[in-house]
Short mmCIF file of C-alpha atoms and ligand atoms in Angstrom, two decimals:
data_model
loop_
_atom_site.label_atom_id
_atom_site.label_comp_id
_atom_site.label_asym_id
_atom_site.label_seq_id
_atom_site.Cartn_x
_atom_site.Cartn_y
_atom_site.Cartn_z
CA MET A 8 -34.76 12.55 -59.78
CA LYS A 9 -36.42 12.17 -63.17
CA GLN A 10 -35.57 8.98 -65.09
CA TYR A 11 -35.67 9.01 -68.91
CA MET A 12 -36.07 5.40 -69.95
CA ASN A 13 -35.95 3.59 -73.24
CA PHE A 14 -39.31 2.66 -74.73
CA ILE A 15 -39.24 -0.82 -76.22
CA GLY A 16 -42.24 -2.95 -77.21
CA GLY A 17 -44.61 -0.58 -75.43
CA GLU A 18 -42.70 -0.70 -72.12
CA PHE A 19 -40.31 1.66 -70.39
CA VAL A 20 -36.97 -0.05 -69.99
CA ALA A 21 -34.25 0.94 -67.53
CA THR A 22 -30.60 0.03 -68.09
CA GLY A 23 -27.67 -0.24 -65.73
CA LYS A 24 -25.91 2.69 -67.35
CA THR A 25 -27.15 6.25 -67.02
CA PHE A 26 -25.97 9.76 -67.92
CA GLU A 27 -27.12 13.17 -66.74
CA ASN A 28 -29.53 15.40 -68.60
CA ARG A 29 -28.76 19.05 -67.87
CA ALA A 30 -30.74 22.25 -68.28
CA PRO A 31 -29.13 24.77 -70.65
CA VAL A 32 -30.39 27.78 -68.66
CA ASP A 33 -28.47 26.99 -65.46
CA ASN A 34 -26.74 23.65 -66.04
CA ARG A 35 -28.74 21.98 -63.26
CA VAL A 36 -29.27 18.22 -63.51
CA LEU A 37 -32.79 17.53 -64.80
CA GLY A 38 -32.61 13.76 -64.56
CA GLN A 39 -30.86 10.54 -65.47
CA VAL A 40 -31.03 9.10 -68.96
CA HIS A 41 -30.87 5.31 -69.33
CA GLU A 42 -28.39 4.58 -72.08
CA ALA A 43 -29.32 1.73 -74.40
CA GLY A 44 -26.56 -0.74 -75.19
CA ALA A 45 -26.37 -3.05 -78.19
CA GLU A 46 -28.75 -5.43 -76.42
CA GLU A 47 -31.52 -2.86 -75.89
CA VAL A 48 -31.12 -1.55 -79.44
CA ASP A 49 -31.44 -5.09 -80.74
CA ALA A 50 -34.56 -5.64 -78.60
CA ALA A 51 -36.06 -2.39 -79.98
CA VAL A 52 -35.38 -3.38 -83.60
CA ARG A 53 -36.82 -6.84 -82.98
CA SER A 54 -39.94 -5.44 -81.40
CA ALA A 55 -40.35 -3.05 -84.35
CA ARG A 56 -40.00 -6.01 -86.74
CA ALA A 57 -42.51 -8.07 -84.78
CA ALA A 58 -45.02 -5.20 -84.83
CA LEU A 59 -44.82 -5.08 -88.63
CA GLY A 60 -46.03 -8.65 -88.74
CA GLY A 61 -48.80 -8.07 -86.20
CA GLU A 62 -51.92 -5.96 -85.81
CA TRP A 63 -50.16 -2.83 -87.13
CA GLY A 64 -49.11 -4.54 -90.35
CA ARG A 65 -52.67 -5.74 -90.99
CA MET A 66 -54.37 -2.49 -90.00
CA THR A 67 -56.47 -0.61 -92.58
CA VAL A 68 -55.25 2.82 -93.61
CA THR A 69 -58.47 4.29 -92.21
CA ARG A 70 -57.76 2.90 -88.74
CA ARG A 71 -54.10 3.94 -88.88
CA VAL A 72 -55.13 7.47 -89.77
CA GLU A 73 -57.60 7.54 -86.87
CA LEU A 74 -54.89 6.41 -84.46
CA LEU A 75 -52.41 9.03 -85.68
CA HIS A 76 -55.05 11.74 -85.28
CA ALA A 77 -55.51 10.44 -81.74
CA VAL A 78 -51.75 10.76 -81.14
CA ALA A 79 -51.90 14.41 -82.23
CA ASP A 80 -54.95 15.06 -80.06
CA GLU A 81 -53.25 13.48 -77.05
CA ILE A 82 -50.13 15.62 -77.55
CA ASN A 83 -52.41 18.66 -77.62
CA ARG A 84 -54.24 17.45 -74.52
CA ARG A 85 -50.90 17.13 -72.71
CA PHE A 86 -49.58 20.29 -74.38
CA ASP A 87 -48.32 21.86 -71.14
CA GLU A 88 -46.32 18.76 -70.19
CA PHE A 89 -44.68 18.60 -73.62
CA LEU A 90 -44.02 22.32 -73.48
CA ALA A 91 -42.43 22.15 -70.03
CA ALA A 92 -40.28 19.16 -71.05
CA GLU A 93 -39.07 20.85 -74.23
CA MET A 94 -38.33 24.15 -72.50
CA ALA A 95 -36.39 22.38 -69.72
CA ASP A 96 -34.31 20.37 -72.20
CA THR A 97 -33.55 23.23 -74.61
CA GLY A 98 -33.98 26.45 -72.63
CA LYS A 99 -35.82 28.01 -75.58
CA PRO A 100 -38.22 30.91 -74.96
CA HIS A 101 -41.84 30.05 -74.13
CA ALA A 102 -43.14 31.97 -77.16
CA LEU A 103 -41.08 29.85 -79.54
CA ALA A 104 -41.74 26.46 -77.95
CA SER A 105 -45.46 27.12 -77.53
CA HIS A 106 -46.01 28.55 -81.04
CA VAL A 107 -43.64 26.40 -83.07
CA ASP A 108 -42.20 23.28 -81.44
CA ILE A 109 -45.17 21.62 -79.74
CA PRO A 110 -47.96 22.56 -82.21
CA ARG A 111 -45.82 21.29 -85.08
CA GLY A 112 -45.09 18.13 -83.09
CA ALA A 113 -48.82 17.40 -83.06
CA ALA A 114 -49.48 18.63 -86.61
CA ASN A 115 -46.87 16.27 -88.08
CA PHE A 116 -49.09 13.30 -87.21
CA LYS A 117 -52.30 14.76 -88.62
CA VAL A 118 -50.86 16.20 -91.81
CA PHE A 119 -49.05 13.04 -92.91
CA ALA A 120 -51.94 10.76 -91.91
CA ASP A 121 -54.21 12.84 -94.15
CA ILE A 122 -51.71 12.85 -97.01
CA VAL A 123 -51.41 9.06 -96.92
CA LYS A 124 -55.19 8.75 -96.82
CA ASN A 125 -55.76 11.06 -99.76
CA VAL A 126 -52.88 10.57 -102.16
CA PRO A 127 -53.89 8.70 -105.33
CA SER A 128 -51.78 6.05 -107.01
CA GLU A 129 -50.87 5.99 -110.69
CA SER A 130 -52.25 3.60 -113.28
CA PHE A 131 -51.46 3.11 -116.99
CA GLU A 132 -53.24 1.08 -119.61
CA MET A 133 -51.05 -0.34 -122.36
CA ALA A 134 -51.32 -2.24 -125.59
CA THR A 135 -49.61 -5.63 -125.60
CA PRO A 136 -47.67 -7.10 -128.58
CA ASP A 137 -50.40 -9.71 -129.20
CA GLY A 138 -53.00 -7.00 -129.75
CA GLY A 139 -54.41 -7.27 -126.26
CA GLN A 140 -54.28 -4.94 -123.31
CA ALA A 141 -52.62 -4.72 -119.94
CA LEU A 142 -53.18 -2.52 -116.91
CA ASN A 143 -50.40 -1.23 -114.68
CA TYR A 144 -51.06 0.18 -111.26
CA ALA A 145 -48.84 1.19 -108.36
CA VAL A 146 -49.07 -0.07 -104.81
CA ARG A 147 -47.17 1.43 -101.89
CA SER A 148 -45.86 -0.84 -99.14
CA PRO A 149 -44.11 0.32 -96.00
CA LEU A 150 -40.32 0.27 -96.18
CA GLY A 151 -40.17 -1.68 -92.90
CA VAL A 152 -38.28 -0.83 -89.71
CA ILE A 153 -37.08 2.78 -89.86
CA GLY A 154 -34.15 4.04 -87.77
CA VAL A 155 -34.81 7.68 -86.85
CA VAL A 156 -31.78 9.62 -85.59
CA CYS A 157 -32.55 13.12 -84.32
CA PRO A 158 -30.81 16.36 -83.27
CA TRP A 159 -31.47 18.55 -80.24
CA ASN A 160 -32.42 21.91 -81.71
CA LEU A 161 -36.15 21.27 -82.33
CA PRO A 162 -36.46 17.89 -80.62
CA LEU A 163 -40.18 17.00 -80.83
CA LEU A 164 -40.78 18.91 -84.05
CA LEU A 165 -37.95 17.26 -86.02
CA MET A 166 -38.53 13.80 -84.56
CA THR A 167 -42.25 13.73 -85.36
CA TRP A 168 -41.50 15.22 -88.80
CA LYS A 169 -40.03 11.77 -89.48
CA VAL A 170 -42.09 9.54 -87.17
CA GLY A 171 -45.42 11.04 -88.43
CA PRO A 172 -44.97 10.08 -92.09
CA ALA A 173 -43.13 6.84 -91.26
CA LEU A 174 -46.07 5.57 -89.19
CA ALA A 175 -48.65 6.99 -91.58
CA CYS A 176 -47.08 4.85 -94.30
CA GLY A 177 -47.35 1.75 -92.10
CA ASN A 178 -43.73 1.44 -90.97
CA THR A 179 -42.49 0.90 -87.44
CA VAL A 180 -39.73 3.06 -85.96
CA VAL A 181 -36.81 2.98 -83.56
CA VAL A 182 -36.00 6.55 -82.57
CA LYS A 183 -32.63 7.68 -81.23
CA PRO A 184 -33.25 11.17 -79.80
CA SER A 185 -30.30 13.44 -79.17
CA GLU A 186 -28.49 12.74 -75.89
CA GLU A 187 -29.08 16.43 -75.09
CA THR A 188 -32.88 16.29 -75.32
CA PRO A 189 -34.33 12.94 -74.21
CA ALA A 190 -37.60 14.19 -72.67
CA THR A 191 -40.26 14.64 -75.35
CA ALA A 192 -39.41 11.44 -77.27
CA THR A 193 -39.85 9.55 -73.99
CA LEU A 194 -43.11 11.33 -73.21
CA LEU A 195 -44.39 10.39 -76.65
CA GLY A 196 -44.11 6.72 -75.62
CA GLU A 197 -46.80 7.35 -72.99
CA VAL A 198 -48.97 8.99 -75.65
CA MET A 199 -48.58 6.00 -77.99
CA ASN A 200 -49.70 3.59 -75.25
CA ALA A 201 -52.57 5.86 -74.17
CA VAL A 202 -54.17 6.01 -77.62
CA GLY A 203 -53.65 2.33 -78.43
CA ILE A 204 -50.77 2.31 -80.91
CA PRO A 205 -49.71 -1.38 -80.79
CA PRO A 206 -46.54 -2.18 -78.83
CA GLY A 207 -43.37 -2.15 -80.93
CA VAL A 208 -44.62 0.38 -83.49
CA TYR A 209 -42.83 3.28 -81.77
CA ASN A 210 -39.60 2.55 -79.88
CA VAL A 211 -37.05 4.89 -78.31
CA VAL A 212 -33.43 4.11 -77.49
CA HIS A 213 -31.36 6.67 -75.62
CA GLY A 214 -27.66 7.29 -75.90
CA PHE A 215 -24.89 8.91 -77.88
CA GLY A 216 -23.58 8.42 -81.43
CA PRO A 217 -20.32 6.53 -81.92
CA GLY A 218 -19.97 3.40 -79.76
CA SER A 219 -23.47 3.95 -78.39
CA ALA A 220 -27.15 3.71 -79.34
CA GLY A 221 -26.75 5.83 -82.52
CA GLU A 222 -24.10 3.59 -84.01
CA PHE A 223 -25.75 0.36 -82.79
CA LEU A 224 -29.02 1.42 -84.41
CA THR A 225 -27.63 2.58 -87.76
CA ARG A 226 -25.42 -0.53 -88.07
CA HIS A 227 -28.22 -2.92 -87.10
CA PRO A 228 -29.01 -5.20 -90.08
CA GLY A 229 -32.67 -5.31 -89.02
CA VAL A 230 -33.14 -1.62 -89.86
CA ASP A 231 -34.54 -1.22 -93.39
CA GLY A 232 -33.96 2.51 -93.82
CA ILE A 233 -32.45 5.41 -91.89
CA THR A 234 -33.74 8.94 -91.67
CA PHE A 235 -31.35 11.36 -90.02
CA THR A 236 -31.23 15.05 -89.17
CA GLY A 237 -27.95 16.42 -87.88
CA GLU A 238 -24.47 17.45 -88.85
CA THR A 239 -23.07 16.68 -92.28
CA ARG A 240 -20.09 14.87 -90.73
CA THR A 241 -22.42 12.58 -88.77
CA GLY A 242 -24.33 11.98 -92.00
CA GLU A 243 -21.13 10.69 -93.57
CA ALA A 244 -20.66 8.17 -90.74
CA ILE A 245 -24.29 7.04 -90.94
CA MET A 246 -24.10 6.70 -94.71
CA ALA A 247 -21.10 4.40 -94.31
CA ALA A 248 -23.07 2.32 -91.79
CA ALA A 249 -26.06 2.18 -94.16
CA ALA A 250 -23.89 1.02 -97.06
CA LYS A 251 -23.89 -2.47 -95.52
CA GLY A 252 -27.02 -4.01 -96.96
CA VAL A 253 -27.51 -1.02 -99.33
CA ARG A 254 -30.10 0.52 -97.04
CA PRO A 255 -31.74 3.78 -98.13
CA VAL A 256 -31.07 7.01 -96.25
CA SER A 257 -32.86 10.32 -96.03
CA PHE A 258 -30.62 13.09 -94.71
CA GLU A 259 -31.34 16.61 -93.50
CA LEU A 260 -27.90 18.02 -92.70
CA GLY A 261 -26.06 21.24 -91.92
CA GLY A 262 -26.28 24.60 -93.61
CA LYS A 263 -24.39 27.86 -94.07
CA ASN A 264 -27.33 29.79 -95.35
CA ALA A 265 -27.25 33.18 -97.03
CA GLY A 266 -29.66 36.05 -96.61
CA ILE A 267 -29.75 38.47 -99.54
CA VAL A 268 -31.17 41.95 -98.97
CA PHE A 269 -31.69 44.19 -102.01
CA ALA A 270 -31.99 47.96 -101.72
CA ASP A 271 -35.56 47.70 -103.06
CA ALA A 272 -36.66 45.51 -100.12
CA ASP A 273 -39.17 46.69 -97.54
CA PHE A 274 -36.40 47.77 -95.17
CA GLU A 275 -38.14 47.20 -91.83
CA LYS A 276 -39.48 43.81 -92.86
CA ALA A 277 -36.06 42.74 -94.11
CA VAL A 278 -34.41 43.76 -90.84
CA ALA A 279 -37.05 41.91 -88.82
CA GLY A 280 -36.74 38.84 -91.08
CA ILE A 281 -32.95 38.65 -90.86
CA THR A 282 -33.12 39.22 -87.09
CA ARG A 283 -35.28 36.13 -86.81
CA SER A 284 -33.29 34.03 -89.26
CA ALA A 285 -29.97 34.84 -87.57
CA PHE A 286 -30.94 34.76 -83.89
CA GLU A 287 -34.09 32.67 -83.40
CA ASN A 288 -33.58 29.62 -81.16
CA CYS A 289 -30.22 31.21 -80.27
CA GLY A 290 -29.10 30.63 -83.87
CA GLN A 291 -29.56 26.87 -83.51
CA VAL A 292 -31.72 26.38 -86.59
CA CYS A 293 -30.38 24.53 -89.61
CA LEU A 294 -32.21 27.05 -91.81
CA GLY A 295 -30.67 30.01 -89.97
CA THR A 296 -28.77 32.77 -91.73
CA GLU A 297 -25.08 33.06 -90.84
CA ARG A 298 -24.07 34.95 -94.01
CA VAL A 299 -25.93 38.16 -94.88
CA TYR A 300 -25.33 40.03 -98.14
CA VAL A 301 -26.76 43.55 -98.36
CA GLU A 302 -26.84 45.86 -101.37
CA ARG A 303 -24.19 48.53 -100.83
CA SER A 304 -26.50 51.57 -100.91
CA ILE A 305 -28.34 50.40 -97.77
CA PHE A 306 -25.44 48.51 -96.14
CA ASP A 307 -24.54 50.92 -93.29
CA ARG A 308 -28.18 51.58 -92.45
CA PHE A 309 -28.94 47.85 -92.43
CA VAL A 310 -25.97 46.97 -90.20
CA ALA A 311 -27.02 49.66 -87.71
CA ALA A 312 -30.63 48.45 -87.70
CA LEU A 313 -29.68 44.78 -87.22
CA LYS A 314 -27.29 45.79 -84.42
CA ALA A 315 -30.14 47.55 -82.62
CA LYS A 316 -32.38 44.48 -82.99
CA ALA A 317 -29.65 42.10 -81.74
CA GLU A 318 -28.97 44.27 -78.72
CA ALA A 319 -32.69 44.38 -77.89
CA LEU A 320 -32.88 40.58 -77.56
CA LYS A 321 -33.15 40.00 -73.84
CA PRO A 322 -31.53 36.76 -72.63
CA GLY A 323 -33.37 34.83 -69.96
CA PRO A 324 -35.12 31.63 -68.92
CA SER A 325 -38.02 30.26 -70.97
CA GLU A 326 -40.95 31.51 -68.87
CA GLU A 327 -39.68 35.04 -68.18
CA THR A 328 -41.69 37.74 -69.94
CA GLY A 329 -39.99 39.60 -72.75
CA VAL A 330 -37.23 37.04 -73.23
CA GLY A 331 -35.94 37.13 -76.80
CA ILE A 332 -33.10 34.66 -76.66
CA GLY A 333 -32.34 31.49 -74.72
CA PRO A 334 -29.04 29.75 -74.06
CA LEU A 335 -27.08 27.38 -76.29
CA ILE A 336 -27.77 23.69 -75.76
CA SER A 337 -24.60 22.67 -73.85
CA GLN A 338 -21.29 23.85 -72.42
CA GLU A 339 -19.55 21.94 -75.18
CA HIS A 340 -21.54 23.72 -77.88
CA ARG A 341 -20.94 27.07 -76.17
CA GLN A 342 -17.20 26.39 -76.29
CA LYS A 343 -17.48 25.72 -80.00
CA VAL A 344 -19.46 28.91 -80.68
CA LEU A 345 -17.13 31.04 -78.52
CA SER A 346 -14.12 29.62 -80.33
CA TYR A 347 -15.64 30.97 -83.57
CA TYR A 348 -16.21 34.34 -81.85
CA GLU A 349 -12.47 34.43 -81.03
CA ARG A 350 -11.53 33.19 -84.48
CA ALA A 351 -13.49 36.00 -86.15
CA VAL A 352 -11.53 38.59 -84.15
CA ARG A 353 -8.22 36.90 -84.91
CA ASP A 354 -9.12 36.92 -88.59
CA GLY A 355 -9.67 40.70 -88.43
CA ALA A 356 -13.46 41.05 -88.16
CA THR A 357 -15.10 44.26 -87.02
CA VAL A 358 -17.35 43.17 -84.15
CA VAL A 359 -20.51 45.24 -84.66
CA THR A 360 -22.11 43.86 -81.53
CA GLY A 361 -21.70 40.94 -79.11
CA GLY A 362 -18.74 38.62 -79.33
CA GLY A 363 -18.89 37.38 -75.76
CA VAL A 364 -21.04 36.14 -72.92
CA PRO A 365 -23.85 38.19 -71.33
CA ALA A 366 -23.74 38.85 -67.58
CA MET A 367 -26.39 36.62 -66.01
CA LYS A 368 -27.42 36.67 -62.37
CA GLY A 369 -27.57 33.90 -59.75
CA ALA A 370 -28.00 30.32 -60.92
CA LEU A 371 -28.39 31.53 -64.51
CA ALA A 372 -24.68 32.42 -64.49
CA GLU A 373 -24.06 28.66 -64.89
CA GLY A 374 -26.14 28.54 -68.10
CA HIS A 375 -24.80 28.29 -71.65
CA TRP A 376 -25.38 31.90 -72.69
CA VAL A 377 -23.68 33.78 -75.50
CA GLN A 378 -24.35 37.23 -76.94
CA PRO A 379 -25.97 37.65 -80.35
CA THR A 380 -23.06 38.67 -82.52
CA ILE A 381 -22.63 40.51 -85.81
CA TRP A 382 -19.39 40.86 -87.77
CA THR A 383 -18.40 42.81 -90.84
CA GLY A 384 -15.18 43.23 -92.79
CA LEU A 385 -14.04 39.63 -93.26
CA PRO A 386 -12.92 38.10 -96.56
CA GLU A 387 -15.17 35.32 -97.89
CA SER A 388 -12.43 32.80 -97.08
CA ALA A 389 -12.77 33.38 -93.30
CA ALA A 390 -13.74 30.38 -91.16
CA VAL A 391 -16.85 32.07 -89.74
CA ILE A 392 -18.12 32.59 -93.30
CA ARG A 393 -17.25 29.08 -94.51
CA GLU A 394 -18.16 26.81 -91.57
CA GLU A 395 -21.49 26.17 -89.87
CA ILE A 396 -21.33 27.70 -86.36
CA PHE A 397 -24.92 27.01 -85.21
CA GLY A 398 -24.96 30.00 -82.89
CA PRO A 399 -26.63 33.45 -82.79
CA CYS A 400 -24.23 35.17 -85.15
CA CYS A 401 -23.81 36.38 -88.69
CA HIS A 402 -21.35 38.17 -90.93
CA ILE A 403 -22.71 40.98 -93.12
CA ALA A 404 -21.02 41.93 -96.40
CA PRO A 405 -22.03 44.42 -99.10
CA PHE A 406 -22.71 43.56 -102.77
CA ASP A 407 -23.22 45.64 -105.89
CA THR A 408 -25.12 43.55 -108.42
CA GLU A 409 -27.72 40.78 -108.50
CA GLU A 410 -25.23 38.43 -110.17
CA GLU A 411 -22.67 39.08 -107.45
CA ALA A 412 -25.22 38.41 -104.70
CA ILE A 413 -26.18 35.07 -106.27
CA ALA A 414 -22.54 34.06 -106.70
CA LEU A 415 -21.77 34.92 -103.06
CA ALA A 416 -24.80 32.98 -101.81
CA ASN A 417 -23.80 29.92 -103.84
CA ALA A 418 -20.12 29.97 -102.85
CA THR A 419 -20.48 27.35 -100.12
CA ASP A 420 -20.33 23.57 -99.78
CA TYR A 421 -23.81 23.65 -98.26
CA GLY A 422 -27.17 24.16 -99.96
CA LEU A 423 -30.03 24.19 -97.50
CA ALA A 424 -31.89 27.51 -97.55
CA THR A 425 -31.76 31.13 -98.70
CA THR A 426 -33.87 34.09 -97.67
CA VAL A 427 -34.18 36.87 -100.24
CA TRP A 428 -35.59 40.33 -99.58
CA THR A 429 -36.77 42.39 -102.57
CA GLN A 430 -39.95 44.01 -103.88
CA ASN A 431 -38.93 43.45 -107.48
CA LEU A 432 -40.98 40.45 -108.64
CA GLY A 433 -38.78 39.64 -111.64
CA ARG A 434 -35.66 39.73 -109.50
CA ALA A 435 -37.26 37.47 -106.88
CA HIS A 436 -37.96 34.82 -109.53
CA ARG A 437 -34.52 35.18 -111.13
CA VAL A 438 -32.71 34.76 -107.83
CA ALA A 439 -34.93 31.88 -106.69
CA LYS A 440 -34.11 30.04 -109.90
CA GLN A 441 -30.35 30.38 -109.47
CA VAL A 442 -29.67 29.81 -105.78
CA GLN A 443 -28.38 26.27 -105.20
CA VAL A 444 -30.57 25.35 -102.24
CA GLY A 445 -33.49 23.11 -101.33
CA ILE A 446 -35.60 25.94 -99.90
CA CYS A 447 -35.72 29.56 -101.05
CA TRP A 448 -37.81 32.03 -99.07
CA ILE A 449 -38.71 35.38 -100.60
CA ASN A 450 -39.60 38.16 -98.14
CA SER A 451 -40.01 35.52 -95.44
CA TRP A 452 -38.16 32.88 -93.47
CA PHE A 453 -39.17 29.57 -91.90
CA LEU A 454 -42.68 29.84 -93.32
CA ARG A 455 -43.55 26.16 -93.54
CA ASP A 456 -46.35 24.36 -95.34
CA LEU A 457 -45.85 20.68 -94.49
CA ARG A 458 -47.09 19.62 -97.94
CA THR A 459 -44.02 21.17 -99.60
CA ALA A 460 -40.66 19.55 -100.31
CA PHE A 461 -38.06 20.07 -97.61
CA GLY A 462 -34.39 19.18 -97.83
CA GLY A 463 -30.98 20.34 -98.86
CA ALA A 464 -28.79 20.50 -101.94
CA LYS A 465 -25.03 19.78 -101.95
CA ALA A 466 -23.68 18.83 -98.47
CA SER A 467 -26.99 19.82 -96.83
CA GLY A 468 -28.78 16.56 -97.42
CA ILE A 469 -30.00 13.66 -99.48
CA GLY A 470 -33.61 13.45 -100.63
CA ARG A 471 -36.66 15.48 -99.80
CA GLU A 472 -39.26 14.98 -97.10
CA GLY A 473 -42.60 16.76 -96.77
CA GLY A 474 -45.97 16.10 -98.42
CA VAL A 475 -45.94 13.29 -100.97
CA HIS A 476 -42.13 13.48 -101.03
CA SER A 477 -42.05 11.75 -97.65
CA LEU A 478 -43.90 8.85 -99.22
CA GLU A 479 -41.03 8.34 -101.65
CA PHE A 480 -38.71 7.51 -98.77
CA TYR A 481 -41.06 5.77 -96.35
CA THR A 482 -42.62 3.39 -98.86
CA GLU A 483 -41.58 0.93 -101.53
CA LEU A 484 -43.49 1.59 -104.72
CA ARG A 485 -44.48 -1.62 -106.49
CA ASN A 486 -45.83 -1.69 -110.02
CA VAL A 487 -48.44 -4.36 -110.69
CA CYS A 488 -48.91 -5.24 -114.36
CA ILE A 489 -51.98 -7.31 -115.26
CA LYS A 490 -52.43 -8.78 -118.70
CA LEU A 491 -56.12 -8.41 -119.34
P1 NAD B 504 -25.24 15.66 -84.59
O1 NAD B 504 -24.95 15.18 -85.96
O2 NAD B 504 -24.11 15.88 -83.66
O3 NAD B 504 -26.19 14.62 -83.82
C1 NAD B 504 -27.45 14.25 -84.36
C2 NAD B 504 -27.81 12.87 -83.86
O4 NAD B 504 -26.91 11.92 -84.41
C3 NAD B 504 -27.74 12.71 -82.34
O5 NAD B 504 -28.83 11.95 -81.92
C4 NAD B 504 -26.43 11.97 -82.15
O6 NAD B 504 -26.36 11.21 -80.97
C5 NAD B 504 -26.40 11.09 -83.38
N1 NAD B 504 -25.07 10.62 -83.80
C6 NAD B 504 -23.89 11.27 -83.71
N2 NAD B 504 -22.90 10.53 -84.25
C7 NAD B 504 -23.48 9.39 -84.70
C8 NAD B 504 -22.97 8.23 -85.37
N3 NAD B 504 -21.68 8.11 -85.69
N4 NAD B 504 -23.84 7.25 -85.69
C9 NAD B 504 -25.16 7.37 -85.40
N5 NAD B 504 -25.68 8.44 -84.77
C10 NAD B 504 -24.86 9.44 -84.43
O7 NAD B 504 -26.13 16.96 -84.76
P2 NAD B 504 -26.69 17.91 -83.60
O8 NAD B 504 -25.52 18.63 -83.01
O9 NAD B 504 -27.59 17.14 -82.72
O10 NAD B 504 -27.60 18.93 -84.43
C11 NAD B 504 -27.10 20.07 -85.05
C12 NAD B 504 -26.85 19.80 -86.53
O11 NAD B 504 -28.07 19.36 -87.13
C13 NAD B 504 -26.45 21.04 -87.30
O12 NAD B 504 -25.44 20.70 -88.23
C14 NAD B 504 -27.72 21.42 -88.05
O13 NAD B 504 -27.55 22.17 -89.22
C15 NAD B 504 -28.30 20.09 -88.33
N6 NAD B 504 -29.74 20.18 -88.57
C16 NAD B 504 -30.22 20.04 -89.84
C17 NAD B 504 -31.57 20.17 -90.10
C18 NAD B 504 -32.13 20.04 -91.50
O14 NAD B 504 -33.35 19.93 -91.64
N7 NAD B 504 -31.31 20.05 -92.54
C19 NAD B 504 -32.45 20.44 -89.05
C20 NAD B 504 -31.92 20.58 -87.76
C21 NAD B 504 -30.57 20.43 -87.54
#
């Protein structure tokens, strides 16, 4: 049976306590995960601290960049292993994992290494009161030991999105992957050793949140900053832990994102775009669309077209040809999503399609499948319109004016992303300016340039990562003022 061990100081560390890692497609046991206790977390933080004072801390940027490029190259060399591990842990379709998850996992190291290598620093000359001159210039130092707490929906992609820039800036990290998806973070330990990243620079501790590795890590006084992606409620707990010692946090949290489709949109492209944004990764994408607002004149046609697309998504295991949708991550999460499916009906929704569990054959019947689901007819106060479900479902409501569409999109506690579909250029700019989100896509969704700012407004996050914005979190900026 496969063993997923902690990775501390360049070595794989077993513990006396293990838990099962299960496959979402059929609930079979994939292996045993070694849960880190307070002692292992402490050892990981200490090894990260020691590495800061060693070879890594003294390394030139040029060498660091070379090493991070080597990490990316090694991930690409072992692409099939990473792909298999990610598909087993998440059950996501091959097309998605092979085109998005693993390539982005590698790219995150190269892109941020290059940004750190190329970004200039500011300098200002000034006159001094005695008639002389002074020169100010800025120096960036690593923040220190970074605690990286990750979710399960895009495990390698979202973890390296933080580890890439953190290491590029010269920090060391202790990663706490999700208990649901331990594989690729563990595999990355082998990659780090293979390319010669010094021991202690990259550490992994496995376990859960409260009373386990997540809490031990975020409460550890030796952690200088915490970057977290996950639920807003978890963010609140981590923020409280980080308050001790006033440690900085960078948070990418939940969403309840709106899609707005105007009658002047390219209809087919809008339908295809909303299909992706609502159902991709079985709806387990923070940027996903769970609220769709469609201009009234095309409402019925749009609902019918989206229904057809949802019903055409074939459920199945990752490698099967033609599979359009995988399972949810766990039985527990499936229970949560199905409880929202029931709630929608109780609240009076018209179920356009789905609402239940697809019939799966053989071992797959044990998997965490749900049907892609579309509702109409609910008031905006309904739970499935207010709360993040994180499943393959959306509610569609009609609107009459641009102002109304913007107001509906903004009427949420969250503020992560919006996708807007229109061919009217002026309208696109007007809407983009008024939606209260961190990311606004026009005639597209999940189109990502890693140099751009990424993050959420309102309850969807704190701070921005991506491009030079990542440097703001992962470094301390020091101004040096020299009297000439
Ligand atoms: P989660 O908050 O349940 O767990 C995320 C991580 O936090 C896990 O590793 C977990 O073990 C850990 N954790 C839980 N409680 C903790 C605690 N008290 N202290 C320390 N660590 C703790 O989230 P999830 O279910 O893994 O992921 C889904 C959520 O993530 C959704 O809300 C989704 O919107 C959000 N998400 C956001 C983004 C973004 O970029 N904004 C991206 C992906 C996912």
